[in-house]
mmCIF file of C-alpha atoms in Angstrom:
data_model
loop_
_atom_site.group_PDB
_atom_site.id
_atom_site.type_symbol
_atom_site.label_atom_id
_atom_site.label_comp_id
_atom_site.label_asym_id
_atom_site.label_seq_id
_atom_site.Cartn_x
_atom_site.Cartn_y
_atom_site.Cartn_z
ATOM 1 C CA UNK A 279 0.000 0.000 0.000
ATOM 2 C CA UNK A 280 0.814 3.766 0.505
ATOM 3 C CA UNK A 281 0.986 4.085 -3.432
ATOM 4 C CA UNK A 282 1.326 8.247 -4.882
ATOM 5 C CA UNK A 283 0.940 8.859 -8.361
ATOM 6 C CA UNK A 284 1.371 12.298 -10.808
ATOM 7 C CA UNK A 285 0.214 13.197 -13.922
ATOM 8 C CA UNK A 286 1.141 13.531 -16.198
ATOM 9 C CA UNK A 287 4.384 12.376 -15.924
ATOM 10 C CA UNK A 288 6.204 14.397 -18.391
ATOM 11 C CA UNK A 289 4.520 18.115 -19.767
ATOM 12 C CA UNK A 290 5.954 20.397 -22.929
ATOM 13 C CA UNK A 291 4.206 23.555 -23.271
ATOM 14 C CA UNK A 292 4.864 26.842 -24.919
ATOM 15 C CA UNK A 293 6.075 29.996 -22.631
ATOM 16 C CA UNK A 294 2.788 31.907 -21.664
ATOM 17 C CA UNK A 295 0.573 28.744 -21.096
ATOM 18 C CA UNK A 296 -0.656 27.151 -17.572
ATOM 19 C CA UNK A 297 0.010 23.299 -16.829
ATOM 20 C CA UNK A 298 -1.600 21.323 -14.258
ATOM 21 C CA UNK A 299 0.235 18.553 -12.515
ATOM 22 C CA UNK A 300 -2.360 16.180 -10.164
ATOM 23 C CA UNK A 301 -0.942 14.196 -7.499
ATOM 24 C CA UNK A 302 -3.462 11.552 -6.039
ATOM 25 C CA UNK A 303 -2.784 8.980 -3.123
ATOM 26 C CA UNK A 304 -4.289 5.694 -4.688
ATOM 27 C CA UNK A 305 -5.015 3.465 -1.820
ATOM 28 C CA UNK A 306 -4.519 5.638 1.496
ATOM 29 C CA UNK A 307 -5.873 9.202 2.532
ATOM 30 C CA UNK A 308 -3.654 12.150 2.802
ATOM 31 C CA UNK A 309 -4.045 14.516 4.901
ATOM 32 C CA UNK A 310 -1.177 16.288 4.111
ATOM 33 C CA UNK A 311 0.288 16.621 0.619
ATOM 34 C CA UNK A 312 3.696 18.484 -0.184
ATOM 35 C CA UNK A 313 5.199 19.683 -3.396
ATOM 36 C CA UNK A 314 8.940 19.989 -4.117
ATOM 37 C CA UNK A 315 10.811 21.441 -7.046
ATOM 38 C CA UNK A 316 14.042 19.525 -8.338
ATOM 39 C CA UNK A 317 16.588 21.433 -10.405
ATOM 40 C CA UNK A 318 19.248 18.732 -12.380
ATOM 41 C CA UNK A 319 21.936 17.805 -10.218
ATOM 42 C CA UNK A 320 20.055 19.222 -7.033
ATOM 43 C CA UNK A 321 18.272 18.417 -4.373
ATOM 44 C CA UNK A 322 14.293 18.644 -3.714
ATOM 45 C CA UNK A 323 13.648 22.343 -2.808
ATOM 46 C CA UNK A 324 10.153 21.993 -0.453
ATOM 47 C CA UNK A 325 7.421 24.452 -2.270
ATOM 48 C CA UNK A 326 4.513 24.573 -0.356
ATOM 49 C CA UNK A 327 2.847 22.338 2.031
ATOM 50 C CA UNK A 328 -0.907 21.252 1.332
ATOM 51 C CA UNK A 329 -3.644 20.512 3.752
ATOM 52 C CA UNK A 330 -6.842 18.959 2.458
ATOM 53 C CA UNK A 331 -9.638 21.998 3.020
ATOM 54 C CA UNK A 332 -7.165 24.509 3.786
ATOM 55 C CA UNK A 333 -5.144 27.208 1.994
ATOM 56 C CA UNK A 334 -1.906 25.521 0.785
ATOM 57 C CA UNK A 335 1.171 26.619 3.104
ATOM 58 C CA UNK A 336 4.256 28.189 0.833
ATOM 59 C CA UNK A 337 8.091 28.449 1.641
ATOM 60 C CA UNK A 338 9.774 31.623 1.394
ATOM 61 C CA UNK A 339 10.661 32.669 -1.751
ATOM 62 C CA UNK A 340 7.551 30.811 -3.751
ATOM 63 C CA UNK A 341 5.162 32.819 -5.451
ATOM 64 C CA UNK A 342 1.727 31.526 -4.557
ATOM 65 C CA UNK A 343 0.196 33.327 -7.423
ATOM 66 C CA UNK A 344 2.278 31.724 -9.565
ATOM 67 C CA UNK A 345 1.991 28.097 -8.506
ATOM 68 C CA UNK A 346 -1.548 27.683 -7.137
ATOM 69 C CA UNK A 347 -2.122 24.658 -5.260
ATOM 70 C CA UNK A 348 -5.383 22.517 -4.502
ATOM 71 C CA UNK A 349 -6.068 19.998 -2.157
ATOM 72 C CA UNK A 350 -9.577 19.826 -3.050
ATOM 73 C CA UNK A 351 -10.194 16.001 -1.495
ATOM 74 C CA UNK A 352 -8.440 13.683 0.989
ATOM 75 C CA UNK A 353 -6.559 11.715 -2.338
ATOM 76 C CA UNK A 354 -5.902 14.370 -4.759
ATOM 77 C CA UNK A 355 -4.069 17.680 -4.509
ATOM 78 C CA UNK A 356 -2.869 19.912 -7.997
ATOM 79 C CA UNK A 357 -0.004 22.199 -8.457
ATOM 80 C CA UNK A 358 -0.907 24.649 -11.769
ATOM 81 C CA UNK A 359 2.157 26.558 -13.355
ATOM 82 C CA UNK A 360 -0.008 29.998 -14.537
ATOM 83 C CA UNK A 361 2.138 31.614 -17.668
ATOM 84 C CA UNK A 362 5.075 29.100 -17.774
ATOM 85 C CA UNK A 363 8.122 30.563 -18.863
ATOM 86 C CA UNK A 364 11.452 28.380 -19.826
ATOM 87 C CA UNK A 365 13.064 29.156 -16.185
ATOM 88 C CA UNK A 366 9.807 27.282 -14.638
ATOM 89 C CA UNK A 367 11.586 24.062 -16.250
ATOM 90 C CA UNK A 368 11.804 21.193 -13.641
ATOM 91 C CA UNK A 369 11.543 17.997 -11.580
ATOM 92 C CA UNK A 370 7.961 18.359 -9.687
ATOM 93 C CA UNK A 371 7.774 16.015 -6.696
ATOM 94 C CA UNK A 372 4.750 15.351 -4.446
ATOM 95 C CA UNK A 373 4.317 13.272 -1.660
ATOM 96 C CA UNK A 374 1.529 12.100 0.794
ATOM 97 C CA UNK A 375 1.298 11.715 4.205
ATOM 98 C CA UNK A 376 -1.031 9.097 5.593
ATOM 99 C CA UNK A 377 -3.593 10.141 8.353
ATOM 100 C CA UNK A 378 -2.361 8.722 11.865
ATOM 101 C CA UNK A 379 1.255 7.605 10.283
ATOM 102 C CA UNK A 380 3.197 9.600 11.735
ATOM 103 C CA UNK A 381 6.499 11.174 9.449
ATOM 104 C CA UNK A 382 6.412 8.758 7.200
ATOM 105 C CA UNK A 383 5.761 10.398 3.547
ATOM 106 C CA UNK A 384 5.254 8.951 0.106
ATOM 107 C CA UNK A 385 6.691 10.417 -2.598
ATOM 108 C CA UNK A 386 4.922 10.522 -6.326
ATOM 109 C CA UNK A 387 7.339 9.521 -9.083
ATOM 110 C CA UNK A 388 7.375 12.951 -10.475
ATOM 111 C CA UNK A 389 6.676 15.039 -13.031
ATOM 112 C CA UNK A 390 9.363 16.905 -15.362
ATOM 113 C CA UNK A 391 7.911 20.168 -17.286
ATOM 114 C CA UNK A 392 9.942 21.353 -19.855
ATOM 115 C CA UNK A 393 8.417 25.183 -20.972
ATOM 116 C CA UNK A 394 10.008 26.405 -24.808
ATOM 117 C CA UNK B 185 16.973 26.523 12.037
ATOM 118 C CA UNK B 186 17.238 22.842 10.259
ATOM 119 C CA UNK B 187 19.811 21.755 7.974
ATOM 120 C CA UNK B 188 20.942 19.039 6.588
ATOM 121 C CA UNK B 189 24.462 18.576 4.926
ATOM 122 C CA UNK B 190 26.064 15.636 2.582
ATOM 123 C CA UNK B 191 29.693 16.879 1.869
ATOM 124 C CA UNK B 192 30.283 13.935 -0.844
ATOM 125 C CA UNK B 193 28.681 15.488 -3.601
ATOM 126 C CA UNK B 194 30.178 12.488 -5.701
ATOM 127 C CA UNK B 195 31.539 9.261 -4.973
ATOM 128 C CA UNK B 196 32.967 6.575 -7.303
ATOM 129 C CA UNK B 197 34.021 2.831 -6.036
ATOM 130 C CA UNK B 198 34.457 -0.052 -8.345
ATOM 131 C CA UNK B 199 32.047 -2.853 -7.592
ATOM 132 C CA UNK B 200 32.369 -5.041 -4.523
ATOM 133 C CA UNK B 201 34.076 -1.998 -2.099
ATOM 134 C CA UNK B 202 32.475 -0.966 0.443
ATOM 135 C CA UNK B 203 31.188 3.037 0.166
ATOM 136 C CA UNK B 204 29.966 5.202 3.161
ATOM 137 C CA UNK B 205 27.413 8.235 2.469
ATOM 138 C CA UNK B 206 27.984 10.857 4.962
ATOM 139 C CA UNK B 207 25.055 12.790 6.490
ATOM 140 C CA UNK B 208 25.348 15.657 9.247
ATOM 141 C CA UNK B 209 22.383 17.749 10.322
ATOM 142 C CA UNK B 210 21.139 20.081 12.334
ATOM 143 C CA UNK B 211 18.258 20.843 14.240
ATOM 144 C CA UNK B 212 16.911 22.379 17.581
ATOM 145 C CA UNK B 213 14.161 20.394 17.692
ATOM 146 C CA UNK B 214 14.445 17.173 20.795
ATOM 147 C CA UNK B 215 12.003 14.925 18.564
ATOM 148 C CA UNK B 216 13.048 14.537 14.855
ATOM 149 C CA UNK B 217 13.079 11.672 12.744
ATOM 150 C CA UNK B 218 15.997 11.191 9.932
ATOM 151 C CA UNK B 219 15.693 9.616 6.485
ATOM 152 C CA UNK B 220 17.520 8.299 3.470
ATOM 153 C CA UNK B 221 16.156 8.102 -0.264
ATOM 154 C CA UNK B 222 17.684 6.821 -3.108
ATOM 155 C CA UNK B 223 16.549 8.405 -6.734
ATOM 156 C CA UNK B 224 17.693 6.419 -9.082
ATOM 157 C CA UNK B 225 18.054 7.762 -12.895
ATOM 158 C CA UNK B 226 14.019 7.054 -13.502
ATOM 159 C CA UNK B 227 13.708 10.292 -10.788
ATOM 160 C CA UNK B 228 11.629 8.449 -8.966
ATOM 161 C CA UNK B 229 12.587 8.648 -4.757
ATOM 162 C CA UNK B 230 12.882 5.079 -2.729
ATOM 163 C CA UNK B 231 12.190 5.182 0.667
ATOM 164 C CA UNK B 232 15.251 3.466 2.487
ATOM 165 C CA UNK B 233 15.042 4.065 6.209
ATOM 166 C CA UNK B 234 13.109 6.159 8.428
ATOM 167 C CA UNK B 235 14.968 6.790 12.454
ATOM 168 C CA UNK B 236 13.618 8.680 15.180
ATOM 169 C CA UNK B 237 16.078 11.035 17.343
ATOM 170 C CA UNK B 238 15.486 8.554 20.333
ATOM 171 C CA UNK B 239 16.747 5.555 18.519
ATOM 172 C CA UNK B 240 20.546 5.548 18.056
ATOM 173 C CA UNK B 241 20.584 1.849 17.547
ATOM 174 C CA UNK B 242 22.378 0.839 14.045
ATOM 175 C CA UNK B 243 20.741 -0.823 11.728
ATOM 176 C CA UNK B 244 21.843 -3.276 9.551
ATOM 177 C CA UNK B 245 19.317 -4.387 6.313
ATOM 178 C CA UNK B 246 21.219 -6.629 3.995
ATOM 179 C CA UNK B 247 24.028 -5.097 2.156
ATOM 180 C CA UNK B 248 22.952 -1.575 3.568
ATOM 181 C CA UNK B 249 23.512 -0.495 7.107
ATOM 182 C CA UNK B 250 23.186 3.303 8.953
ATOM 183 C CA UNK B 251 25.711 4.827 11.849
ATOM 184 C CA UNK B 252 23.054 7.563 14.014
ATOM 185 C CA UNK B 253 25.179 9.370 16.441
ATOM 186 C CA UNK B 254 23.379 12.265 18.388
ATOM 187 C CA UNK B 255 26.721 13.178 19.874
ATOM 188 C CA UNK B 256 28.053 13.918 16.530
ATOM 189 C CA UNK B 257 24.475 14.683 14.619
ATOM 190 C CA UNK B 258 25.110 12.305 12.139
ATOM 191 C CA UNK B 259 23.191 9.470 10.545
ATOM 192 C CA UNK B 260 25.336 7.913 7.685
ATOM 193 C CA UNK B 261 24.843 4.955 5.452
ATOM 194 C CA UNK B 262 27.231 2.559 4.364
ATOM 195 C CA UNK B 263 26.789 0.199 1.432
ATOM 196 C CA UNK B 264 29.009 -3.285 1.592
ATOM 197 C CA UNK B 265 29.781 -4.837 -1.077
ATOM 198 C CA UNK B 266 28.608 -2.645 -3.692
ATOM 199 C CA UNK B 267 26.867 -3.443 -6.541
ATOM 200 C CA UNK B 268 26.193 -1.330 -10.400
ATOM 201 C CA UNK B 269 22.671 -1.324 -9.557
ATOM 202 C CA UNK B 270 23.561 0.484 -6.232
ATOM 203 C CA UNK B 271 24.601 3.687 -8.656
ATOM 204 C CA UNK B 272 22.135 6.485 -7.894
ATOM 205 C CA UNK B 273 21.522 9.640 -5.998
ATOM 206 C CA UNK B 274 21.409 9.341 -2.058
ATOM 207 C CA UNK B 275 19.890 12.091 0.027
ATOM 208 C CA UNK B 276 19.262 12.117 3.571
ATOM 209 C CA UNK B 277 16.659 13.876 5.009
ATOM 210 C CA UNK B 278 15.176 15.742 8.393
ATOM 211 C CA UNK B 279 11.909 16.408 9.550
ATOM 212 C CA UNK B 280 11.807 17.509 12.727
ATOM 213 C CA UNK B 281 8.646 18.686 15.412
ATOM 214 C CA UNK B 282 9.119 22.157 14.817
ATOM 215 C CA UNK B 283 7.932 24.255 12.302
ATOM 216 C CA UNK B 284 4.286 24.097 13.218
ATOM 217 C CA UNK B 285 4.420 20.136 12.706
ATOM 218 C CA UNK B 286 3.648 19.558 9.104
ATOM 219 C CA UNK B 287 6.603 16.588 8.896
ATOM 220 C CA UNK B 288 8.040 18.705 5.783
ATOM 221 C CA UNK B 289 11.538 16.935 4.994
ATOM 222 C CA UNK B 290 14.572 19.015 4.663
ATOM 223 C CA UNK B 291 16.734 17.666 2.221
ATOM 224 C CA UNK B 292 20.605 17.259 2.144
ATOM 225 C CA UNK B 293 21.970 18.256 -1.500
ATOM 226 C CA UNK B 294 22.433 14.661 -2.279
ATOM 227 C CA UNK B 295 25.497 12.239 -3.263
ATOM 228 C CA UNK B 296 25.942 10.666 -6.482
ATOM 229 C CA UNK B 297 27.283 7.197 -6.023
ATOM 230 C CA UNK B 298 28.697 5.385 -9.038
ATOM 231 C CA UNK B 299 29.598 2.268 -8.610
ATOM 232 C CA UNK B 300 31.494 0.499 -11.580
ATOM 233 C CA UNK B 301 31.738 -2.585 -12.773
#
């Protein structure tokens, strides 16, 4: 169990456009979603932290406006690029954490957006 | 504030040796728990081991084992024996109670282990 899956798992679009990436726990409900950002070569930068019902929770230096996230149910949470541009090119992570778990999280097997 | 820091940013070792993944972190927080991941070239991250601050036993799971000293803040991971298929990125990670309690991970910047044949 504790399976996390993203669509879609790779996303070209054209500089200007929005993308939507979906992240949905499959078998176990998440109360608590986060979304990371992986350069190449780096490490997962946390974006924003994502409580079902609630108003997602961004780090410092995100701009909410710019990466709106929904956790509209207890299995699915979004992340939507608004007006891509080329330096919005990336790794997307999410993972779930399972009610009553504890620290454990799940990670998604990511999605990589590549904006010409 | 909590960091987490993997000095090895690479690491090459011809198959069979034996290769240790450094991991030093810290943290104010008196509960935290301390993870590895592997992400191999697929992207996708592999859960490896999950330890809580109050457990400094070792552990040992087949070829893989993990050193947490408190005294030291360290938590490394040592691979014996190593294998091609072991070639990947390692990070270790920290979530501690802090921070309002949402079990975000703070990620070390990760070491790339290739392992030849």
């Amino acid at each position: 169990g504790a399976v996390v899956s993203q669509h879609p798992s790779r996303v070209i679009c054209k500089s200007g456009t929005s993308v939507k990436i979906e992240c949905r726990s499959l078998d176990f409900q998440a109360t608590t979603m986060f979304w990371y950002r992986q350069f190449p070569k780096k490490s997962l930068m946390l974006m924003a932290t994502s409580n079902e019902g609630s108003k997602a929770t961004y780090e410092q230096g995100v701009e909410k406006d710019k990466f709106l996230i929904n956790h509209a149910s207890l299995t699915l949470s979004t992340l939507t690029v608004t007006s891509a541009h080329p330096e919005d090119s990336s790794f997307y992570i999410c993972s779930a954490r399972r009610w009553g778990q504890g620290y454990e999280q799940y990670f998604g097997p990511g999605t990589r957006l590549t904006v010409t | 504030a909590q960091k987490v820091t993997q000095a090895q940013t690479e690491i090459s070792v011809v198959e069979k040796e034996d290769v240790t993944l450094d991991c030093v972190y810290e943290t104010r927080d008196t509960t935290y728990y301390l993870f590895w991941y592997k992400q191999p070239p697929s992207g996708e991250l592999v859960f490896l081991i999950r330890r809580n601050s109050f457990d400094e036993q070792n552990e040992i799971s087949g070829r893989y084992s993990w050193n947490f000293q408190k005294s030291t803040s360290s938590f490394n991971f040592t691979i014996t024996a190593s294998q091609v298929v072991d070639s990947a990125v390692y990070f270790c990670a920290l979530s501690g109670r802090g921070s309002g309690n949402t079990g975000k991970l703070i990620f070390g910047q990760g070491t790339t282990l290739q392992v030849k044949p």
